Amino acid sequence: MARSESELILVAGGAGFIGSHLVARLLDEGREVLCLDNLQTARPSNLRLLQGRPGFRFVEHDIVLPLPETVTAQAHRITRVYNLACAASPPQYQADPEHTMLTNVVGTHHLLRLAEKAGARFLLTSTSEVYGDPEVHPQREDYRGWTSCIGPRSCYDEGKRAAEALTFDYARMDRAEIRVARIFNTYGPQMHPDDGRVVSNLICQALSDRPITIYGDGSQTRSFCYVSDMVDGLIRLMEAEDPALRQQPVNLGNPVELTVRDLADRVVEMTGTRNQVVYLPLPQDDPRRRRPDIGRAAELLGWTPVVTLEEGLQKTCAWFADELAMDREVLAAE
Amino acid sequence: MARSESELILVAGGAGFIGSHLVARLLDEGREVLCLDNLQTARPSNLRLLQGRPGFRFVEHDIVLPLPETVTAQAHRITRVYNLACAASPPQYQADPEHTMLTNVVGTHHLLRLAEKAGARFLLTSTSEVYGDPEVHPQREDYRGWTSCIGPRSCYDEGKRAAEALTFDYARMDRAEIRVARIFNTYGPQMHPDDGRVVSNLICQALSDRPITIYGDGSQTRSFCYVSDMVDGLIRLMEAEDPALRQQPVNLGNPVELTVRDLADRVVEMTGTRNQVVYLPLPQDDPRRRRPDIGRAAELLGWTPVVTLEEGLQKTCAWFADELAMDREVLAAE
């Protein structure tokens, strides 16, 4: 698609893991992208991959604060607003729970108001965490979830639920055209090596000399979506026209479920590590099972993931191996 | 208790139904009270009952906005912050769902920061609505609830859940001493006659010539707490010292459960109305059953309601009869 000077896509959180892949893909398609990020959890190297690319512009900004003039002055050109801004792993979002809650509620509110002013379509990346520790399996979008609103995960889980509520209210009031994705576990290159998420944890441990850590007995399950599939789903959701999408969130994730123990075994086999496996206590409110029902995405977006776990893990391991090698070179040179 | 010039109690939402009773009670006890209210749903007559009383000061302010200098300048004197600010009946809180969400999250945030700055104890009035349409009965505080985060009640339900999350995070971070009450249906004099809540609806209909309206078949249950009991519970909760209260919400409500149909029958009998009874469709996501388990309040606060439904309804009917008579006098004089 040719780049149009008149259309601009805003991506909040565009320097984060999924955000940077989304921005790269939009630039590949010839789009002009305005990336907002507070660089709280973003990797500077993700941003360096984007900077200098034609059509890319970066504004360092925390969406908890009112949007800066540099952004609002562009409102007339903005046709799409993607909100991917929020620390997403428990150690990161629990480090400043007040900020996590405000990012989800106040930040989403600022972006919704921008979308309203711009007449742009707004997409919220919500999360499978709105299902909490689910009592039904797999999780369909009409399942209301089982979250604690008083526990240490609540700043994120309840923050995202509140963000969804606000977003659907904007649609009910006809103030913005909206889309809501509930993102399940996603992995791939450009993940933060230290964000405490299971795939990056296991791979980085296997590729270094640290023990492989498994929380609980490893029998809890997860479903892992490769990042290119996730980005494809997000763009399809944003561009799909079915009116049902104004009232309904859509699960995006890979329905292939495996235990954390199985995942660890695969990583161990793929990397050939001989590191010790260590079992640690399960964190409070850690969900036991997680698998998306993606029937709605298949029906309304024509989307299903296509990258196998084998293929995705290999790409991710290869990328982390390169990253760690570069880190070692940098350390050796210092 | 003698009024101390050095101690000030802030009550946000102090011109509302429960708020005005709370303020009156605190003034009765000789306290000095700073009442904040945006007068969005407050009855002016509630405020007139308080104005001029020794120790009472009113500031018209919407807590969605940063607290005014007139309030922050008093921080050094503030020892208690009660947050009762939010429209509480579905027609009222759904009229501006964006404002409802922001009142709960941003408003609570502003008051928590004030409490932190002041070193004051903060009490959030949360709600039985955090239990949604409950699957367990009666509702204990450890029940996580069954709320929709995408429906028309979500601005209130999810807003309150988010406000609880933020409040307990302030306690986890040791930034404020906190208390959280989950208030069940409350009734009594000074209710808004047109707020769409079942007790005021039924009484006002019975005392005028309008049909008695019942939503659904009237088999849904509620539990109604008389307002003096509620105020007593709130003050006990604020002043109780058990450390468990920093981590746990407390249900406040009357565990005597009856169907809406039963309630209507009692009001009809008490008022002697011959008005027709009309059945209307049940609103979306209306809870089927609601009854608090108040074991925690009994144990930690030594609190149980003492006003019977018979006594409370009689007082409430008498008050509404006076109000409606005054309204008719005013109309006749115009």
XYZ file of C-alpha atoms in Angstrom:
668
model
C 0.000 0.000 0.000
C 1.369 3.429 -0.901
C 2.185 5.825 1.940
C -0.417 8.552 2.151
C 0.671 11.883 3.633
C -2.804 12.352 4.974
C -3.165 9.216 7.095
C -1.330 8.557 10.306
C -1.499 5.544 12.628
C -0.798 6.096 16.312
C 0.678 3.188 18.273
C 0.936 3.733 22.029
C 3.422 1.308 23.526
C 5.025 0.995 20.101
C 8.520 0.416 21.494
C 7.419 -2.594 23.552
C 7.587 -6.238 22.541
C 4.376 -6.668 20.529
C 4.204 -2.932 19.790
C 7.534 -2.817 17.982
C 6.549 -5.789 15.800
C 3.240 -4.090 15.009
C 4.949 -0.827 14.081
C 7.471 -2.655 11.858
C 4.657 -4.444 10.079
C 2.685 -1.225 9.524
C 5.831 0.444 8.141
C 6.362 -2.595 5.871
C 2.863 -1.956 4.538
C 3.819 1.621 3.699
C 1.965 3.230 6.585
C 3.056 6.327 8.438
C 3.291 5.605 12.168
C 3.455 7.858 15.205
C 4.841 5.808 18.075
C 4.247 6.875 21.681
C 6.126 5.149 24.452
C 7.319 6.120 27.932
C 10.235 3.640 27.595
C 9.323 2.216 31.009
C 9.632 -1.417 29.913
C 10.533 -1.000 26.231
C 13.915 -2.232 25.062
C 15.975 0.595 23.521
C 17.146 -1.874 20.856
C 13.536 -2.383 19.709
C 13.270 1.332 19.158
C 16.626 1.460 17.313
C 15.270 -1.122 14.840
C 12.525 1.339 13.925
C 14.238 4.705 14.087
C 15.200 6.115 10.731
C 12.709 3.954 8.848
C 10.623 6.008 6.387
C 7.247 6.963 7.870
C 8.320 6.387 11.484
C 8.152 9.059 14.143
C 8.721 8.576 17.865
C 7.418 10.697 20.739
C 8.542 9.805 24.246
C 5.414 10.210 26.349
C 3.618 8.588 29.246
C -0.090 8.247 28.381
C -1.026 8.755 32.031
C -0.299 12.410 31.291
C -2.398 14.488 28.868
C -1.254 13.962 25.277
C 1.316 16.513 24.172
C 0.637 19.190 21.581
C 2.948 17.362 19.139
C 0.370 14.558 19.099
C -2.912 16.451 19.366
C -1.847 18.789 16.571
C -1.785 15.711 14.295
C -5.298 14.584 15.241
C -6.776 15.511 11.852
C -4.432 12.979 10.186
C -4.849 10.119 12.670
C -7.147 7.352 11.401
C -6.169 4.512 13.725
C -5.161 4.452 17.396
C -3.646 1.233 18.772
C -3.265 1.151 22.557
C -0.577 -1.368 23.516
C 0.811 0.738 26.355
C 1.192 -1.075 29.660
C 3.818 -3.121 31.434
C 2.563 -6.661 30.907
C 4.572 -9.060 33.071
C 3.778 -9.382 36.791
C 7.187 -8.252 38.122
C 7.044 -5.195 35.884
C 3.432 -4.171 36.420
C 3.644 -4.854 40.168
C 6.714 -2.629 40.563
C 4.456 0.432 40.425
C 0.847 -0.767 40.726
C -0.535 2.769 40.938
C 1.040 3.611 37.595
C -0.228 0.339 36.095
C -3.803 1.135 37.075
C -3.554 4.718 35.810
C -1.944 3.606 32.539
C -4.907 1.346 31.889
C -7.680 3.709 32.924
C -6.381 7.262 32.523
C -4.101 6.362 29.598
C -6.895 4.582 27.743
C -9.142 7.548 28.467
C -6.673 10.011 26.937
C -6.370 7.875 23.810
C -10.139 7.378 23.511
C -10.612 11.141 23.650
C -7.996 11.542 20.940
C -9.748 8.911 18.801
C -13.047 10.727 19.326
C -11.545 14.065 18.351
C -9.777 12.543 15.352
C -12.720 10.395 14.265
C -10.198 7.551 14.361
C -10.805 3.905 15.111
C -9.433 2.823 18.501
C -8.111 -0.626 19.404
C -7.480 -1.602 23.020
C -5.158 -4.493 23.697
C -6.781 -6.097 26.683
C -5.600 -9.405 28.051
C -6.463 -12.982 28.946
C -5.818 -11.776 32.515
C -9.382 -10.439 32.540
C -10.355 -14.121 32.899
C -8.216 -14.391 36.056
C -7.817 -17.978 37.199
C -10.531 -19.327 34.919
C -13.182 -21.811 36.035
C -14.119 -22.696 32.431
C -11.796 -24.053 29.819
C -10.982 -23.008 27.167
C -11.956 -19.363 27.725
C -14.602 -17.870 25.459
C -15.186 -14.138 25.342
C -18.539 -14.434 27.115
C -16.896 -15.951 30.197
C -16.879 -13.217 32.845
C -13.680 -14.335 34.513
C -12.539 -15.019 38.056
C -10.239 -12.201 39.099
C -9.409 -10.908 42.556
C -9.911 -7.161 42.890
C -7.858 -6.949 46.091
C -4.751 -8.996 45.284
C -1.299 -8.164 43.896
C -2.352 -8.815 40.258
C -5.406 -6.574 40.489
C -3.685 -3.382 39.283
C -3.294 -5.085 35.902
C -6.299 -7.422 35.755
C -8.821 -4.925 37.109
C -7.120 -2.069 35.289
C -7.636 -3.870 31.976
C -11.231 -4.749 32.877
C -11.882 -1.082 33.651
C -10.203 -0.091 30.367
C -12.507 -2.473 28.491
C -15.545 -1.030 30.283
C -14.552 2.509 29.327
C -13.862 1.497 25.732
C -17.217 -0.233 25.262
C -18.927 2.778 26.855
C -17.336 5.014 24.208
C -18.887 2.730 21.591
C -22.291 2.700 23.349
C -22.198 6.510 23.428
C -21.200 6.574 19.725
C -18.107 8.571 20.590
C -15.625 6.288 18.858
C -15.423 3.240 16.653
C -13.692 0.699 18.886
C -12.081 -2.749 18.860
C -10.974 -4.789 21.886
C -8.466 -7.652 21.668
C -7.871 -10.001 24.598
C -4.293 -11.066 24.079
C -3.091 -14.430 25.403
C 0.578 -15.290 26.024
C 2.727 -14.160 23.127
C 6.413 -14.787 22.506
C 9.111 -14.160 19.931
C 12.190 -12.077 19.170
C 12.470 -8.695 20.886
C 10.969 -9.921 24.140
C 12.569 -8.428 27.183
C 15.018 -11.013 28.542
C 14.314 -10.036 32.158
C 10.578 -9.429 32.170
C 9.823 -12.550 34.157
C 7.666 -14.172 31.478
C 7.971 -17.898 31.140
C 9.252 -18.226 27.541
C 11.963 -15.591 27.843
C 12.884 -16.832 31.324
C 13.356 -20.417 30.206
C 15.252 -19.580 27.017
C 17.593 -17.087 28.678
C 18.275 -19.517 31.506
C 18.947 -22.354 29.056
C 21.304 -20.204 26.972
C 23.262 -18.999 30.001
C 24.569 -20.825 33.053
C 21.574 -20.127 35.266
C 19.269 -22.870 36.576
C 15.996 -23.476 34.697
C 13.257 -22.242 37.051
C 9.742 -23.672 37.103
C 7.106 -22.111 39.360
C 4.900 -24.599 41.197
C 5.120 -28.170 39.860
C 4.948 -26.967 36.245
C 1.573 -28.610 35.678
C -0.124 -25.236 35.070
C -0.865 -24.772 31.384
C -0.343 -21.901 28.974
C -0.901 -21.370 25.259
C 1.771 -19.479 23.374
C 1.210 -17.398 20.271
C 4.098 -16.403 18.055
C 4.340 -12.648 17.694
C 3.860 -12.467 13.904
C 0.547 -14.272 14.273
C -0.474 -11.850 17.043
C 0.363 -8.786 14.936
C -1.586 -10.246 12.042
C -4.588 -10.742 14.359
C -4.393 -7.189 15.711
C -4.319 -5.615 12.255
C -7.156 -7.834 11.032
C -9.211 -6.896 14.081
C -8.553 -3.190 13.595
C -9.545 -3.325 9.920
C -12.489 -5.753 10.165
C -15.880 -4.140 9.620
C -18.350 -6.464 11.351
C -20.598 -4.278 13.558
C -20.521 -6.992 16.264
C -16.942 -5.886 16.988
C -18.252 -2.668 18.522
C -19.812 -4.650 21.346
C -17.620 -7.697 21.710
C -14.001 -8.311 22.621
C -12.060 -10.845 20.559
C -9.603 -13.409 21.955
C -6.288 -13.515 20.137
C -3.933 -16.332 21.015
C -2.779 -19.779 20.052
C -5.117 -22.523 21.266
C -2.349 -25.151 21.427
C -2.043 -25.746 25.171
C 0.884 -27.215 26.988
C 2.140 -27.391 30.553
C 4.958 -25.148 31.691
C 6.885 -28.367 32.355
C 6.415 -29.446 28.707
C 7.568 -26.058 27.523
C 10.683 -26.304 29.701
C 11.423 -29.768 28.293
C 11.190 -28.431 24.732
C 13.482 -25.521 25.468
C 15.978 -27.837 27.189
C 15.937 -30.185 24.194
C 16.186 -27.404 21.616
C 19.076 -25.634 23.327
C 20.847 -28.769 24.566
C 21.346 -27.143 27.964
C 22.462 -29.246 30.906
C 21.479 -26.603 33.461
C 19.759 -27.802 36.612
C 15.945 -27.506 36.804
C 14.765 -25.772 39.997
C 11.185 -25.625 41.282
C 10.072 -22.404 42.992
C 6.813 -21.535 44.814
C 3.863 -20.507 42.631
C 3.144 -16.760 42.908
C -0.165 -15.649 44.492
C -3.197 -15.818 42.167
C -1.178 -17.458 39.362
C -3.675 -18.924 36.880
C -3.662 -22.736 36.641
C -4.914 -23.028 33.068
C -5.127 -20.676 30.135
C -6.272 -21.473 26.611
C -8.213 -19.203 24.268
C -11.293 -20.220 22.399
C -10.595 -18.387 19.151
C -13.831 -19.231 17.384
C -14.869 -15.578 17.267
C -11.576 -14.447 15.711
C -11.837 -17.237 13.151
C -15.410 -16.278 12.289
C -15.210 -12.479 12.316
C -11.584 -11.935 11.256
C -10.785 -15.111 9.320
C -7.785 -15.439 11.626
C -5.991 -18.431 13.065
C -2.328 -18.666 14.085
C -0.076 -20.346 11.514
C 3.343 -20.512 13.206
C 3.938 -23.789 15.045
C 5.441 -23.807 18.534
C 8.476 -25.679 17.161
C 9.123 -23.027 14.520
C 8.417 -20.117 16.830
C 10.602 -21.425 19.632
C 13.484 -22.019 17.214
C 13.298 -18.461 15.920
C 13.074 -17.111 19.452
C 15.978 -19.235 20.724
C 18.102 -18.135 17.757
C 17.307 -14.495 18.414
C 18.088 -14.725 22.144
C 21.341 -16.571 21.344
C 22.416 -13.667 19.112
C 21.377 -11.117 21.744
C 23.262 -12.862 24.531
C 26.341 -13.234 22.306
C 26.239 -9.497 21.563
C 25.879 -8.739 25.269
C 28.935 -10.881 25.996
C 30.918 -9.077 23.294
C 29.947 -5.733 24.782
C 30.948 -6.895 28.258
C 34.255 -8.313 26.959
C 35.050 -5.021 25.203
C 34.426 -2.910 28.320
C -16.582 14.082 72.080
C -15.333 17.667 72.166
C -14.573 19.393 68.876
C -10.844 19.712 68.357
C -9.586 22.561 66.196
C -6.743 20.378 65.057
C -8.662 17.442 63.587
C -10.707 17.537 60.413
C -12.677 14.751 58.742
C -13.112 14.920 54.980
C -16.246 13.348 53.507
C -16.362 13.201 49.703
C -19.931 12.742 48.528
C -21.103 14.183 51.825
C -24.235 15.755 50.332
C -25.498 12.419 48.974
C -27.898 10.026 50.654
C -25.578 8.014 52.926
C -22.987 10.817 52.935
C -25.325 13.397 54.462
C -26.332 10.974 57.227
C -22.663 10.236 57.910
C -21.792 13.934 58.070
C -24.728 14.631 60.414
C -23.631 11.829 62.708
C -20.009 13.052 62.762
C -21.223 16.573 63.581
C -23.431 15.107 66.351
C -20.266 13.566 67.780
C -18.640 17.001 67.855
C -16.384 16.444 64.847
C -15.337 19.076 62.360
C -16.247 17.996 58.842
C -15.129 19.182 55.420
C -17.715 18.017 52.911
C -16.819 17.721 49.216
C -19.571 17.132 46.702
C -20.093 17.971 43.020
C -23.887 18.076 43.631
C -24.369 15.786 40.619
C -26.872 13.514 42.370
C -27.017 15.096 45.816
C -30.288 16.593 46.977
C -29.935 20.298 47.809
C -32.215 19.738 50.783
C -29.720 17.244 52.260
C -27.092 19.942 52.109
C -29.423 22.538 53.669
C -29.882 20.235 56.673
C -26.130 20.459 57.280
C -25.289 24.023 56.354
C -24.869 26.330 59.300
C -24.244 23.479 61.737
C -21.148 24.129 63.893
C -18.074 22.393 62.513
C -19.512 21.956 59.007
C -17.840 23.301 55.909
C -18.848 22.598 52.306
C -16.694 22.793 49.178
C -18.373 22.184 45.831
C -15.878 20.067 43.942
C -15.777 17.142 41.523
C -13.112 14.661 42.717
C -12.338 13.725 39.095
C -10.468 17.052 39.081
C -7.363 17.686 41.203
C -8.314 18.707 44.734
C -8.551 22.473 45.160
C -6.132 24.506 47.240
C -8.892 25.116 49.807
C -8.739 21.384 50.556
C -5.026 20.596 50.159
C -4.140 23.566 52.374
C -6.014 21.784 55.191
C -4.134 18.490 54.732
C -2.194 18.873 57.965
C -5.487 18.851 59.913
C -7.182 15.978 58.063
C -7.122 12.697 59.996
C -9.864 10.771 58.197
C -10.946 10.682 54.533
C -14.259 9.021 53.702
C -14.880 8.469 49.985
C -18.624 8.167 49.331
C -18.511 10.086 46.055
C -20.201 8.350 43.123
C -23.660 8.213 41.603
C -24.972 4.889 42.887
C -28.192 3.998 41.072
C -28.053 2.537 37.551
C -30.017 5.335 35.786
C -27.757 7.919 37.419
C -24.402 6.226 36.946
C -25.250 5.156 33.390
C -26.183 8.691 32.354
C -22.470 9.525 32.067
C -20.530 6.251 32.259
C -17.208 7.928 31.493
C -17.631 10.215 34.489
C -18.674 7.262 36.674
C -15.499 5.349 35.809
C -13.298 8.398 36.356
C -14.997 9.235 39.654
C -14.164 5.780 40.935
C -10.597 5.538 39.668
C -9.265 9.080 39.284
C -11.369 10.441 42.149
C -10.276 7.678 44.510
C -6.694 8.278 43.390
C -6.876 11.977 44.244
C -8.269 11.202 47.699
C -5.695 8.451 48.343
C -2.911 10.894 47.537
C -4.452 13.402 49.924
C -4.672 10.736 52.638
C -1.029 9.846 52.010
C 0.046 13.466 52.210
C -2.057 14.063 55.321
C -1.135 10.794 57.006
C -4.902 10.297 57.278
C -6.838 7.064 57.296
C -8.826 6.496 54.079
C -12.124 4.635 53.759
C -13.483 3.621 50.361
C -17.173 2.860 50.082
C -17.191 0.056 47.590
C -20.317 -1.895 46.794
C -22.041 -5.249 46.652
C -22.007 -4.618 42.884
C -18.425 -5.940 42.853
C -20.096 -9.363 43.266
C -22.110 -8.784 40.083
C -24.820 -11.402 39.606
C -23.479 -13.712 42.298
C -23.143 -17.467 41.873
C -22.741 -18.028 45.616
C -25.201 -17.040 48.292
C -24.948 -15.237 50.621
C -21.907 -13.269 49.462
C -18.770 -13.448 51.578
C -15.893 -11.042 51.029
C -13.670 -13.772 49.579
C -16.119 -14.422 46.724
C -14.547 -12.905 43.615
C -17.816 -11.971 41.953
C -19.364 -12.433 38.538
C -19.379 -9.062 36.819
C -19.422 -8.215 33.137
C -16.642 -5.839 32.130
C -18.288 -4.962 28.811
C -21.923 -4.307 29.765
C -23.899 -1.198 30.727
C -23.266 -1.661 34.480
C -19.510 -2.035 34.040
C -18.681 1.662 34.492
C -19.841 1.307 38.103
C -19.044 -2.337 38.898
C -15.608 -2.384 37.284
C -14.930 1.177 38.402
C -15.473 0.146 42.025
C -13.372 -3.007 41.557
C -10.565 -0.857 40.155
C -10.961 1.594 43.059
C -10.613 -1.313 45.517
C -7.508 -2.541 43.687
C -5.910 0.896 43.885
C -6.834 1.276 47.558
C -5.358 -2.082 48.583
C -2.228 -1.272 46.570
C -1.819 1.911 48.617
C -1.924 -0.274 51.722
C 0.528 -2.830 50.246
C 2.894 0.035 49.448
C 2.440 1.426 53.000
C 1.330 4.749 51.548
C -1.913 4.999 53.494
C -3.870 3.291 56.237
C -6.991 2.099 54.409
C -10.436 0.600 54.973
C -12.817 -0.765 52.321
C -16.564 -1.223 52.905
C -18.725 -3.127 50.440
C -22.105 -1.508 50.911
C -25.279 -3.464 50.176
C -28.665 -1.864 49.478
C -29.368 0.923 51.943
C -32.536 2.956 52.419
C -33.996 5.656 54.604
C -34.939 9.329 54.750
C -33.085 11.694 52.401
C -32.979 9.180 49.550
C -33.447 10.755 46.154
C -37.084 10.161 45.154
C -36.172 9.746 41.484
C -32.949 7.763 41.605
C -34.543 4.594 40.333
C -33.755 2.514 43.402
C -36.363 0.028 44.455
C -37.280 1.285 47.956
C -37.663 4.932 46.948
C -39.420 3.933 43.721
C -42.018 1.806 45.486
C -42.691 4.250 48.310
C -42.996 7.292 46.039
C -45.286 5.394 43.680
C -47.450 4.201 46.594
C -47.691 7.711 48.031
C -48.654 9.266 44.698
C -51.045 8.188 41.988
C -48.486 6.333 39.882
C -48.583 2.556 39.299
C -46.327 0.375 41.473
C -43.628 -0.928 39.128
C -41.868 -4.259 39.600
C -39.031 -5.252 37.275
C -39.096 -8.855 36.113
C -41.454 -11.106 38.075
C -40.289 -9.633 41.392
C -38.735 -12.908 42.529
C -35.231 -11.399 42.602
C -34.103 -10.819 46.166
C -32.478 -7.913 47.940
C -31.432 -7.155 51.498
C -32.103 -3.665 52.777
C -30.115 -1.908 55.450
C -31.499 1.122 57.226
C -29.235 4.112 56.848
C -28.484 4.676 60.549
C -27.145 1.122 60.772
C -25.005 1.728 57.683
C -23.530 4.935 59.084
C -22.776 3.148 62.336
C -20.981 0.403 60.373
C -18.928 2.896 58.358
C -17.726 4.762 61.438
C -16.912 1.528 63.266
C -14.957 0.309 60.244
C -13.023 3.567 59.973
C -12.098 3.521 63.658
C -11.450 -0.224 64.084
C -7.796 -1.122 64.563
C -7.542 -4.760 63.484
C -4.579 -5.041 61.059
C -6.581 -7.496 58.923
C -8.639 -4.506 57.750
C -5.663 -3.259 55.716
C -5.968 -6.274 53.437
C -9.635 -7.178 53.507
C -12.851 -5.459 52.478
C -15.818 -5.683 54.845
C -19.431 -6.266 53.797
C -21.893 -3.849 55.371
C -25.561 -4.569 54.866
C -28.588 -6.193 56.407
C -28.668 -9.967 55.917
C -32.484 -10.157 56.088
C -33.369 -11.125 52.516
C -36.687 -10.667 50.811
C -38.001 -10.672 47.271
C -38.785 -7.409 45.524
C -42.383 -8.663 45.357
C -42.457 -9.076 49.176
C -41.049 -5.595 49.581
C -43.740 -4.181 47.299
C -46.435 -5.995 49.299
C -45.147 -4.477 52.528
C -45.073 -0.975 51.088
C -48.574 -1.421 49.677
C -49.836 -2.619 53.073
C -48.037 0.099 55.010
C -49.260 2.940 52.817
C -52.718 1.545 52.075
C -52.279 2.401 48.384
C -54.703 0.999 45.825
C -52.440 1.812 42.906
C -52.115 -0.788 40.175
C -49.025 -3.062 40.195
C -47.235 -3.131 36.818
C -44.510 -5.588 35.777
C -41.714 -4.243 33.557
C -38.810 -6.057 31.833
C -35.740 -6.767 33.989
C -32.795 -4.508 33.039
C -29.676 -6.120 31.527
C -27.326 -7.762 34.048
C -29.710 -7.126 36.958
C -28.591 -9.353 39.843
C -31.031 -12.120 40.819
C -30.007 -12.450 44.448
C -28.128 -10.310 46.891
C -27.499 -10.961 50.571
C -24.405 -10.072 52.557
C -22.577 -12.472 54.797
C -21.686 -10.039 57.579
C -19.639 -12.436 59.677
C -16.493 -10.370 59.171
C -18.149 -7.113 60.241
C -19.586 -8.858 63.304
C -16.194 -10.275 64.237
C -13.883 -7.352 63.463
C -16.213 -4.408 64.141
C -18.727 -5.867 66.576
C -21.380 -4.606 64.175
C -24.791 -5.932 63.222
C -27.790 -3.937 62.005
C -30.394 -3.231 64.692
C -33.225 -1.473 62.815
C -35.932 -3.883 61.610
C -37.341 -3.594 58.098
C -40.755 -2.755 59.590
C -39.349 0.137 61.632
C -37.098 1.396 58.851
C -39.812 1.312 56.202
C -42.211 3.183 58.489
C -39.677 5.954 59.084
C -38.890 6.132 55.390
C -42.558 6.212 54.343
C -43.258 8.939 56.892
C -40.349 10.997 55.605
C -41.363 10.617 51.940
C -44.975 11.494 52.849
C -43.743 14.773 54.404
C -41.508 15.481 51.406
C -44.275 14.882 48.890
C -46.700 17.015 50.948
C -44.159 19.841 50.947
C -43.693 19.471 47.206
C -47.454 19.738 46.719
C -47.582 22.840 48.910
C -44.808 24.421 46.862
C -46.607 23.543 43.631
C -49.924 24.893 44.986
C -48.249 28.161 46.010
C -46.711 28.736 42.569
